[in-house]
XYZ file of C-alpha atoms in Angstrom:
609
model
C 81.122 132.225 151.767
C 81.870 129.127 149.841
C 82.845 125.535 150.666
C 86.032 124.358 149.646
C 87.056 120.537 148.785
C 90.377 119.241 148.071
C 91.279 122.895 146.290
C 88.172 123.161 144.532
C 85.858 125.770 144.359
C 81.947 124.985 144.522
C 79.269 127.424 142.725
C 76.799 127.158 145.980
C 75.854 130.017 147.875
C 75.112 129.552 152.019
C 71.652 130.331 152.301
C 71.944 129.856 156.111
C 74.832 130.982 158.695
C 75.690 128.476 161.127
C 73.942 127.550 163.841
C 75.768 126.751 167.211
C 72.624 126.887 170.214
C 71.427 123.616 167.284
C 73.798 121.372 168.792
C 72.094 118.228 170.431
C 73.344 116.791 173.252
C 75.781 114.430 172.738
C 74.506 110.569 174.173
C 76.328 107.793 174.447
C 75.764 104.982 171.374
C 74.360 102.070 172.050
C 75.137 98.722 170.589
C 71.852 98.403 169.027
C 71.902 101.496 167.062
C 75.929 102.673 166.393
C 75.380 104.949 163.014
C 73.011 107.154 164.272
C 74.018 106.904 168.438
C 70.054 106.660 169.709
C 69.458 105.190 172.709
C 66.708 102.350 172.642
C 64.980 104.223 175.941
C 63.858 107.314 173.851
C 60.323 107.952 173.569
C 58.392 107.415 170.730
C 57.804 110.776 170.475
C 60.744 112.041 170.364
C 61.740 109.539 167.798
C 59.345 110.775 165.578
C 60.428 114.298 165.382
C 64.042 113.372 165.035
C 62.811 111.366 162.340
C 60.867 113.785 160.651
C 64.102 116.697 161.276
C 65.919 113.730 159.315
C 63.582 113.942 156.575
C 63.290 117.461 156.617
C 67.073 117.764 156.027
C 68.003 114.956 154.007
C 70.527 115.843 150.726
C 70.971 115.724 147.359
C 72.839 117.415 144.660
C 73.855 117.478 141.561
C 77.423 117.808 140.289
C 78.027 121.137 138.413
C 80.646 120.840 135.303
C 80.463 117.460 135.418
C 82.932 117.244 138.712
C 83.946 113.370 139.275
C 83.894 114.326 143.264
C 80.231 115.479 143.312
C 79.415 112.885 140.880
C 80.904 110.224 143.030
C 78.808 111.370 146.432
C 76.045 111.942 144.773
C 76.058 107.846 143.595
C 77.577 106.553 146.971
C 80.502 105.209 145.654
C 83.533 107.060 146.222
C 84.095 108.560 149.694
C 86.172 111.612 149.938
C 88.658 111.308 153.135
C 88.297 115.082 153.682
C 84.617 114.451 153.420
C 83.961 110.851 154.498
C 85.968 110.842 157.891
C 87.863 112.902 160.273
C 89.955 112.087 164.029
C 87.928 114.158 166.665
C 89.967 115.131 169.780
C 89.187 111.335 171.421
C 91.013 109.878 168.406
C 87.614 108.614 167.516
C 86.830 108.336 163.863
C 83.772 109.908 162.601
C 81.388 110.100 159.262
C 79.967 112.831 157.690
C 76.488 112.516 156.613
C 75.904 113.683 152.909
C 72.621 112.979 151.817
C 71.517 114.705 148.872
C 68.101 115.117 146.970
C 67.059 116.552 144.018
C 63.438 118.409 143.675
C 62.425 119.025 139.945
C 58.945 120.359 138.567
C 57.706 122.400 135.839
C 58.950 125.994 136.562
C 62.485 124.890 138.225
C 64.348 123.328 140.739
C 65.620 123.454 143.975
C 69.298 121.878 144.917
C 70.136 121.356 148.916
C 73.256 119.857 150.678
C 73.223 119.818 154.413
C 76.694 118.906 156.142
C 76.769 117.428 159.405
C 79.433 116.566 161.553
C 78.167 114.071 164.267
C 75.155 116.155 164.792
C 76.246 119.614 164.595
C 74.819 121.108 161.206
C 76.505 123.682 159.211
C 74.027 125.068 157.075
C 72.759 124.277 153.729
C 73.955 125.061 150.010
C 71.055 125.865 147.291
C 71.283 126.414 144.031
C 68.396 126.922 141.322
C 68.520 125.555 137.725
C 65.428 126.525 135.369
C 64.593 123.228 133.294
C 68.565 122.263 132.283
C 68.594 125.210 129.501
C 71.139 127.695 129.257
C 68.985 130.673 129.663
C 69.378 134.095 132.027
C 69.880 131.996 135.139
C 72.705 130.194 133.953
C 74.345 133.678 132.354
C 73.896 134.507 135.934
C 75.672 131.519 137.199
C 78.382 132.310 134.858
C 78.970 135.988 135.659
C 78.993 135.119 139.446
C 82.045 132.548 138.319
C 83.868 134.662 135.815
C 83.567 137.985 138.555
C 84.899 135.659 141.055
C 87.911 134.591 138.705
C 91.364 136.563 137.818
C 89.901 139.910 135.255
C 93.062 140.331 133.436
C 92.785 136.461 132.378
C 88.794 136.267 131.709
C 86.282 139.021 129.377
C 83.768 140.304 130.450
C 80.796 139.084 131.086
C 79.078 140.886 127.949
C 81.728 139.539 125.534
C 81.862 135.921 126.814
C 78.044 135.940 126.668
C 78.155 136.567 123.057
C 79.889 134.088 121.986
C 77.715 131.174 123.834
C 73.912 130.658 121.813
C 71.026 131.282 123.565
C 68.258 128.541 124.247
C 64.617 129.337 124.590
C 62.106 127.093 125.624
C 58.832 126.610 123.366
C 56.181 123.664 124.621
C 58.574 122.089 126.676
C 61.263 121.517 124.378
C 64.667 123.586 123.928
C 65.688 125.392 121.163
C 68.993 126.809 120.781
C 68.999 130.186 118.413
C 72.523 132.115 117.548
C 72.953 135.557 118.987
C 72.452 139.013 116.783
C 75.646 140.917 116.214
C 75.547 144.194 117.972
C 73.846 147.054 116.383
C 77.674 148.720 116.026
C 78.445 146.008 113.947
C 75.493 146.596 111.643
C 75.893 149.995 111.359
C 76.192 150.717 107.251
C 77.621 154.192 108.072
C 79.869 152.921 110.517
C 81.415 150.331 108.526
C 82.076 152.491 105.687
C 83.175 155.026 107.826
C 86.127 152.821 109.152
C 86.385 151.051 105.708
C 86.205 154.115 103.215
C 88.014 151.733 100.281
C 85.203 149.432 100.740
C 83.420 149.354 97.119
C 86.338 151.961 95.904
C 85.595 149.807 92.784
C 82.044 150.415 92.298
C 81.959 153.503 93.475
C 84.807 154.713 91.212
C 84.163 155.930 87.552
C 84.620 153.612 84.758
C 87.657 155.290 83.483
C 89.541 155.768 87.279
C 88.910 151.494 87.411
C 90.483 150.906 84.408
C 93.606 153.407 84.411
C 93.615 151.558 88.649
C 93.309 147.903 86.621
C 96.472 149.454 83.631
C 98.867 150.395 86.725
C 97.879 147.482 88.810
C 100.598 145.643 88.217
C 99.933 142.500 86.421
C 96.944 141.807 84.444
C 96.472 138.387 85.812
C 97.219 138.532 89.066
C 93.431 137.542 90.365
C 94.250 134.336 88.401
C 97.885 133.629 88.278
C 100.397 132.822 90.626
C 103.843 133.844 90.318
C 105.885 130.575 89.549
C 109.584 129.630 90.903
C 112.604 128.046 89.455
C 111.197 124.342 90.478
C 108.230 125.391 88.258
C 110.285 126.640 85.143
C 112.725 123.564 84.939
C 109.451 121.324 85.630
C 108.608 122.633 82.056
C 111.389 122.432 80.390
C 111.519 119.094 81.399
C 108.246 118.022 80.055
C 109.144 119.894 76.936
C 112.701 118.966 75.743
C 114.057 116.456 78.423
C 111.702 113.784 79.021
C 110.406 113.207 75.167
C 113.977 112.528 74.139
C 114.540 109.967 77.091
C 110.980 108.992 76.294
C 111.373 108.021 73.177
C 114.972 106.245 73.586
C 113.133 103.641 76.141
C 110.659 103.117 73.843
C 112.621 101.943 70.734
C 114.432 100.195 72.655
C 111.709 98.495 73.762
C 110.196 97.780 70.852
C 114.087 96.700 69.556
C 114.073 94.118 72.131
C 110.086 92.874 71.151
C 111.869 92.436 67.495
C 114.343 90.351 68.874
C 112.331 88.032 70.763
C 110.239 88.260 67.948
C 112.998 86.757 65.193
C 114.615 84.498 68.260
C 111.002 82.873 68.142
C 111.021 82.259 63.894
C 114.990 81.166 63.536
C 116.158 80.334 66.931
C 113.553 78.177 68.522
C 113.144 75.895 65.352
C 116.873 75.299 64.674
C 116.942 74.228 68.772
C 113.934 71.674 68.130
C 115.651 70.459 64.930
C 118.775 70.023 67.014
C 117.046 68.160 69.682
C 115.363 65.932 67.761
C 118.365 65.133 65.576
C 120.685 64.362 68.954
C 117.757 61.831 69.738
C 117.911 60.342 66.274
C 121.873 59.923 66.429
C 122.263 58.553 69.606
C 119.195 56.225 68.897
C 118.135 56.364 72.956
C 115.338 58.152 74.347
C 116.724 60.505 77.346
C 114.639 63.298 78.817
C 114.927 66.825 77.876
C 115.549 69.284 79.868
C 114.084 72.632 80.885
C 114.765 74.555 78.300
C 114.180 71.861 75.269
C 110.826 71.409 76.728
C 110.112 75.206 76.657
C 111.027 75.365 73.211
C 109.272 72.352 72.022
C 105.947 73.799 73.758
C 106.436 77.271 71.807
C 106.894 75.366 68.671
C 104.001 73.104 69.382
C 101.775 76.265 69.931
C 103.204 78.662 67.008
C 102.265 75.393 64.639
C 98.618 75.192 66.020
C 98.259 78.885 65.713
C 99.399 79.055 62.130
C 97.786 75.908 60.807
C 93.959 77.307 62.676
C 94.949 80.722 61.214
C 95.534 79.507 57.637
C 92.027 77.814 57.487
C 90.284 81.342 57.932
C 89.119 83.388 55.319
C 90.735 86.971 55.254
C 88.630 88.113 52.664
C 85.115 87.570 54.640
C 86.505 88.845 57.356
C 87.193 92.264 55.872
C 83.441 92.315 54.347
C 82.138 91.716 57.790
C 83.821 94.592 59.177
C 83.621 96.531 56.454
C 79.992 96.487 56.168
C 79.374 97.104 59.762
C 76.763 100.105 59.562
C 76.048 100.599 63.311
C 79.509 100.192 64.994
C 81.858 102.185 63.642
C 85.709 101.237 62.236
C 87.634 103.060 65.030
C 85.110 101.496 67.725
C 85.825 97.832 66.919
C 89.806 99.120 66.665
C 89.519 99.948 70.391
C 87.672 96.867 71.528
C 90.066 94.707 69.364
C 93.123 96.666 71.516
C 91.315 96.459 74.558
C 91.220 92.663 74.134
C 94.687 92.647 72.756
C 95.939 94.246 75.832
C 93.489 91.415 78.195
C 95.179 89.104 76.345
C 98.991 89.650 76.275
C 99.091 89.633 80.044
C 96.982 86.634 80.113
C 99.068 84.539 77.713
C 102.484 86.033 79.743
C 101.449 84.463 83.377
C 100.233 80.993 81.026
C 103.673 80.638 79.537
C 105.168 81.750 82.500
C 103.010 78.797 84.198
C 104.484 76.335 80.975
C 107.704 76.915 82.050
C 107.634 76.051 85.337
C 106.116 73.193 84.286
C 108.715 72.145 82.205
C 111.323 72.941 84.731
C 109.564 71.045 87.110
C 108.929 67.877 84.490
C 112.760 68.155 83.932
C 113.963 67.375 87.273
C 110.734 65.789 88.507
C 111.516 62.075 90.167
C 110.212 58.743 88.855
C 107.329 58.218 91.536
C 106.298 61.998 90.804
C 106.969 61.534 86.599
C 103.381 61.227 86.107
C 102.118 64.011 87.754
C 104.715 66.098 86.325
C 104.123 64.927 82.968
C 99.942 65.365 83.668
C 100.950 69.321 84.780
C 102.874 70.143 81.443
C 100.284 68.671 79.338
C 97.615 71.066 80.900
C 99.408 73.954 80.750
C 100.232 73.113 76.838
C 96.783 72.828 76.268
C 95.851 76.002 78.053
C 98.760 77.941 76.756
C 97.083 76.565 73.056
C 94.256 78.031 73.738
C 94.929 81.694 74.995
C 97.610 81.930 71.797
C 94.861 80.863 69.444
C 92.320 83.064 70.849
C 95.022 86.256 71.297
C 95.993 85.230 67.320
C 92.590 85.569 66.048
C 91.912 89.145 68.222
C 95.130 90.391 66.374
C 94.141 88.925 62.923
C 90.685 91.081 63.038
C 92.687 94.404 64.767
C 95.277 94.161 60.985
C 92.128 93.844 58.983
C 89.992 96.543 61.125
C 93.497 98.832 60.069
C 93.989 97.522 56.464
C 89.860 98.280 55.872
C 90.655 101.988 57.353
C 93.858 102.569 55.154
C 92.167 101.357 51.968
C 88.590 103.120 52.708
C 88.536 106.444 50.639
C 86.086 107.926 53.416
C 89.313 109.579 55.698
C 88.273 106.272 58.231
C 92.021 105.969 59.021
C 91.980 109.902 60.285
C 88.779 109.120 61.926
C 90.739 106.149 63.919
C 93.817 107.738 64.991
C 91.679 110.509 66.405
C 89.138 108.602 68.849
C 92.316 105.869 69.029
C 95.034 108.555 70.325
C 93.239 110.803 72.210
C 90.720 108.213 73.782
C 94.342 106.790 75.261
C 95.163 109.802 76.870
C 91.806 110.692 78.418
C 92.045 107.319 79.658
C 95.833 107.497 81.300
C 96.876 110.860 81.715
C 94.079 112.178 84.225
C 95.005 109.233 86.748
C 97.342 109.119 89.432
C 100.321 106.561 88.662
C 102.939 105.780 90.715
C 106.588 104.822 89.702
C 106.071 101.340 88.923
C 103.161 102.068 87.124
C 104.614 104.208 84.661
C 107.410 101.877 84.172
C 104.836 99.168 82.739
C 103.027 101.564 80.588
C 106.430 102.659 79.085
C 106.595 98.724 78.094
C 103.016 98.259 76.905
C 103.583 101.203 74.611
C 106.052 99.465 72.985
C 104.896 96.310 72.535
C 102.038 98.453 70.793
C 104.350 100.053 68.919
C 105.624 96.735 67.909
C 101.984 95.514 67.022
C 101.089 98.348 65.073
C 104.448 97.438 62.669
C 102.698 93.746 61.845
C 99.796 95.342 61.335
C 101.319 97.323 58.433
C 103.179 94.459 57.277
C 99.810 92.637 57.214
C 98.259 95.893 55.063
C 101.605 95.571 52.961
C 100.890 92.086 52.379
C 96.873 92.703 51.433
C 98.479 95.948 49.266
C 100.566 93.536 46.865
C 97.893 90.808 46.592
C 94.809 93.040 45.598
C 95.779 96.417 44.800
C 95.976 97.917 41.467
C 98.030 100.933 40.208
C 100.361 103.293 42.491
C 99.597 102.143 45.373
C 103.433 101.925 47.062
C 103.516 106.099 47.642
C 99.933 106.057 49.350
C 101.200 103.395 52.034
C 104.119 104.994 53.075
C 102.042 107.982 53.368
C 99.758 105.926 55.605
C 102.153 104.198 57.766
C 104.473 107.192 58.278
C 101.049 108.837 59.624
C 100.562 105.871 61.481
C 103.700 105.497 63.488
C 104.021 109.876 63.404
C 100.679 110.241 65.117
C 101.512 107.409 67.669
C 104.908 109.167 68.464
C 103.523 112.241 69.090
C 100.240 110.840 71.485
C 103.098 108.855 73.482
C 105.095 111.771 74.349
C 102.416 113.923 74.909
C 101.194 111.105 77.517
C 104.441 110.512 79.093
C 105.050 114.408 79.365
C 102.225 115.440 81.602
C 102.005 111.690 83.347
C 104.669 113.380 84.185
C 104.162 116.554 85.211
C 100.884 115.710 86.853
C 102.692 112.578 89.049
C 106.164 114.699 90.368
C 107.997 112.027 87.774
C 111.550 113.642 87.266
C 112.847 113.168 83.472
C 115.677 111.089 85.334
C 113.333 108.144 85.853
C 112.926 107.010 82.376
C 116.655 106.832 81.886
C 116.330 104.591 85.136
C 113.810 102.103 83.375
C 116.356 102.276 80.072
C 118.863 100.972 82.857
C 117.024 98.470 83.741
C 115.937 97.132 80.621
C 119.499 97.059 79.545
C 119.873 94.431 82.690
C 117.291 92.685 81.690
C 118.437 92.288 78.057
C 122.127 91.154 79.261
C 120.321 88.836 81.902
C 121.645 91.027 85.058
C 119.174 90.203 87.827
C 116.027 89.851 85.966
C 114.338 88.378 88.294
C 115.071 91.050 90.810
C 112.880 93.710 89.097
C 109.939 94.333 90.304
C 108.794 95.313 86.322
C 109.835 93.728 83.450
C 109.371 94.005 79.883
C 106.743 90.800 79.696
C 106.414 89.964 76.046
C 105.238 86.448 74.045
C 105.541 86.800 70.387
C 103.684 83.836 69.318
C 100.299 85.218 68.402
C 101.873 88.390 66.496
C 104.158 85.946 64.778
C 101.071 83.559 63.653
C 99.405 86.631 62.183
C 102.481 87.823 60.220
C 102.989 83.922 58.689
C 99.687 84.055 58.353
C 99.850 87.192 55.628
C 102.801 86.870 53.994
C 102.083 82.763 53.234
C 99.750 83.867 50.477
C 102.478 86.318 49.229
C 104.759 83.653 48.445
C 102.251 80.808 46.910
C 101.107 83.893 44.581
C 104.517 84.274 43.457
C 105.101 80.339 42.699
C 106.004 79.399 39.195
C 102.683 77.409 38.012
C 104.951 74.743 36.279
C 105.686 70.803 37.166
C 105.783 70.135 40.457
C 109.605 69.619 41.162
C 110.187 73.310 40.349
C 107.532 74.743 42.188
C 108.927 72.858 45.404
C 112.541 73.598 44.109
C 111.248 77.148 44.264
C 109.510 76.980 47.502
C 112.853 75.780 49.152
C 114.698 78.565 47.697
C 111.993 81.205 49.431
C 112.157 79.470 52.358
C 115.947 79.282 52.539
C 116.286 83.141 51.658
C 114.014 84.173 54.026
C 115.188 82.579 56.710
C 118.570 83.684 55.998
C 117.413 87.701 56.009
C 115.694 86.373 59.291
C 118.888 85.470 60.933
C 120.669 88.172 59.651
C 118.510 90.729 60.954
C 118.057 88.578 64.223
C 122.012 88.680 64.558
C 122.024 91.983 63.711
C 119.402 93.567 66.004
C 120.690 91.018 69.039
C 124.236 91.947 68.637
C 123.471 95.740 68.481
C 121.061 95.785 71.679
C 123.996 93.825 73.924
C 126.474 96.291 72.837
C 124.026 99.195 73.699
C 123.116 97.875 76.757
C 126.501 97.234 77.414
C 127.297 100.509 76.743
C 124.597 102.338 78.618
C 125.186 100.330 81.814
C 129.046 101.151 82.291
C 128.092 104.365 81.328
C 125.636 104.471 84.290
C 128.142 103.051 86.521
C 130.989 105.656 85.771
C 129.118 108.591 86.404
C 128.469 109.649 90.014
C 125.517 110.008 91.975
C 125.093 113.810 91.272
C 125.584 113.085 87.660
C 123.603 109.771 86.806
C 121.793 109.949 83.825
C 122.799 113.680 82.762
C 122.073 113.454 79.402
């Protein structure tokens, strides 16, 4: 027989059956004592064995399955209704007395609830638990809960039992060991007999496992998958697609780090001369604006740069690396480039800093003129000092290249190897989102673009000091140069790529956007932009190619030799401006181009080159 409470089915066993001649008779409570209704007139006696009967019975359990009902009667707390009060027939509410206790020792324990019901007792509920393990007497408790429950819903016992681990007790303390597998399930005969293909391969003859490996089907099937259609165009777009498109950004890119490049040597001085000439004319001192004091600080800093750089020696320079016996050539290449790299996007966010400074200095008002004026000169300075220090790392990187080229020792071979292929250990294994990629598209070109003065730089040492044919072996050079750099860029791109889901359609989408950028479309709205400063590459170049035209100076009076140094000067900057107009007009007609081209075609179709 079990109790129920509130639907809920409790894992006691009565012990005892009811017993009705037990009922005391009922007196009338007195004020004094209205829980337990004891009249003050009893006799000691008597109050002592009711007492002790009290004792004798008194309750305690402990809630099974962690059952928030039990667990609240057994800490006083919560008081069932079903359980804590009831309406007899006088309409008089009544309590029933739960009192529960717990007896523990050594071998086991012992769990009693007594119900009463204003004096009549019910019986009692036991229930023995050995120590809190899971051992036999809890299986036991478990099979008299699962037999009691629905058989087409629960195992049997045997197979639930299986799965739980048993605990054994050792000292005092539990320890919980997995069950054996059934001796059917360790059967050797057995399992072959249901499983005759088992070792088929072992047990076969070497011959029978190879004509069963020949009509297999395909040879690598244990290590191939087959692949799908996504898979096939995946690569033949890493093959054929994406190094074309590849390469189209990146000339481009390095088109446009040209043109900034000439803007810088014919633009930007005929603007200061033009400045300083309307100053002169209309004999009044007027502030510049913005722009005039952008240029005038680039002009400022490209004249600091060249004058530092034409007080160092190239020629100790090139013995100090040369002679280097412990670090090698194509290790002080890569810590020149790593610097190079530290560099460039240091000097872009200080001349990015100038020119809001100069912006700000333009408009500033007269009671803020000072502090405006205190701001710009800072930033010069600073903006000095990076362009300095980036002109001196490029300086040693075109003499750590000229010093390969010339050494008879295959050193150049030696640098495009550990230069090349350290580059794409050190980008292609990497995750890279979108963004990413788009500014490593631009850094390669700017390399691309600081590898060319570089050559002009060797070009430059070539004419001064070497002897004999020397014009065939550095177009060999440089055409190995710029071949092997092709090459390690698509070979980057391609599995950047492959390895980050990039679709060959993205790098005609950063081609788009450069073309904005280069007609002044929204730059400012791109998240990436091509961030270039040509001053320090443009300090190194002067740098080089000022001894090439004092070497070819007619040694006579003085008047021709600066009659001559005028002509140079006017020449050059003549094939300056002609290439600057050239290579400026033909990027705003491509990007022109490329743009309505992009807008024409639909959204199905952009880019389908």
């Amino acid at each position: 027989m079990t109790v129920r409470s509130n639907g809920r089915k409790l894992s006691f066993e009565i012990l005892s059956s009811l017993d009705n001649d037990s009922r005391p008779p009922i007196i009338p409570r007195s004020s004094s004592d209205p829980v337990t209704g004891i009249d003050s007139t009893e006799s000691p006696k008597r109050r002592r064995q009711r007492k002790k009967k009290k004792k004798h019975n008194k309750v305690e359990t402990i809630p099974e399955n962690g059952d928030p009902q039990f667990a609240s009667i057994a800490n006083g707390s919560v008081e069932d209704p079903s359980w804590a009060s009831c309406d007899d027939g006088g309409g008089e509410r009544s309590v029933y007395e739960n009192r529960l206790n717990y007896f523990s020792s050594s071998g086991g324990s012992t769990v009693t609830q007594t119900i009463q019901h204003n004096g009549f007792k019910f019986g009692e509920l036991r229930q023995r638990n050995v120590n809190g393990s899971m051992d036999s007497t809890n299986d036991e408790r478990f099979s008299e809960t699962v037999a009691s429950s629905d058989k087409e819903n629960h195992p049997p016992f045997q197979e639930v039992q299986n799965q739980f681990p048993r605990s054994e007790t050792n000292g005092g303390n539990v320890v919980v060991t997995a069950r054996l597998d059934t001796e059917a399930s360790l059967d050797w005969n057995q399992l072959m007999a249901d499983d005759p293909d088992f070792l088929s391969a072992e047990t076969r003859s070497p011959m029978k496992y190879f004509m069963g490996e020949i009509y297999g089907g395909v040879s690598l099937r244990s290590t191939t998958t087959t692949g799908n259609d996504v898979e096939r165009e995946r690569i033949y777009d890493m093959i054929f697609r994406l190094p074309w498109r590849c390469e189209v950004l990146l000339h481009t890119g390095f088109f446009v780090c040209v043109n900034s490049f000439l803007s810088l040597l014919t633009v930007m001085p005929i603007r200061v001369l033009l400045m300083f000439w309307g100053a002169l004319k209309k004999r009044q001192f007027r502030r510049p604006s913005s722009s005039e004091l952008s240029d005038l600080a680039c002009f400022l800093v490209l004249a600091s740069g060249t004058i530092l750089l034409g007080r160092t020696d190239i020629s100790l320079i090139y013995h100090m690396i040369r002679g280097q016996s412990t670090i090698k050539l194509y290790v002080v290449y890569n810590i020149l480039e790593i610097f190079d790299r530290l560099c460039q996007s240091f000097c872009g966010d200080v001349f990015g800093a100038l020119f809001n400074s100069a912006a700000g200095l333009a408009i500033s008002p007269p009671e803020k003129l000072r502090f405006s004026t205190w701001r710009f000169v800072s930033d010069l300075a600073l903006t000095m000092v990076a362009s300095i220090l980036h002109s001196f790392i490029l300086l040693a990187q075109a003499i750590t290249l000229s010093t390969c080229i010339v050494a008879h020792n295959n050193a150049l071979l030696a640098l495009l190897v550990s230069n090349n292929f350290a580059e794409i250990k050190s980008s292609v294994f990497k995750r890279f989102s979108k963004d990413n990629i788009h500014g490593l598209v631009y850094a390669d070109a700017i390399e691309r673009f600081h590898i060319s003065a570089f050559l002009v730089s060797v070009l430059a040492q070539n004419i001064l000091e070497a002897e004999g044919p020397w014009f065939g072996n550095f177009v060999y050079n440089a055409t190995m140069v710029f071949f092997c750099e092709m090459m390690i860029d698509i070979i980057k791109h391609s599995f950047l790529a492959k390895f980050n889901g990039i679709r060959p359609i993205a790098y005609s989408e950063f081609l788009q956007a450069l073309c904005e950028q280069t007609l002044n479309i929204h730059p400012e709205d791109r998240k990436t932009n091509l961030t270039f400063v040509p001053i320090a590459p443009a300090c190194v170049v002067i740098r080089v190619l000022t001894p090439v035209y004092a070497a070819h100076l007619p040694c006579s009076p003085l008047p021709w030799r600066v009659m001559w140094m005028v002509f140079l000067f006017v020449i050059t900057c003549i094939m300056l401006t002609s290439l600057k107009v050239l290579i400026g007009m033909g990027l705003r007609k491509h990007a022109t181009w490329y743009i309505n081209r992009c807008r024409r075609r639909n959204s199905s179709h952009l880019h389908n080159d």
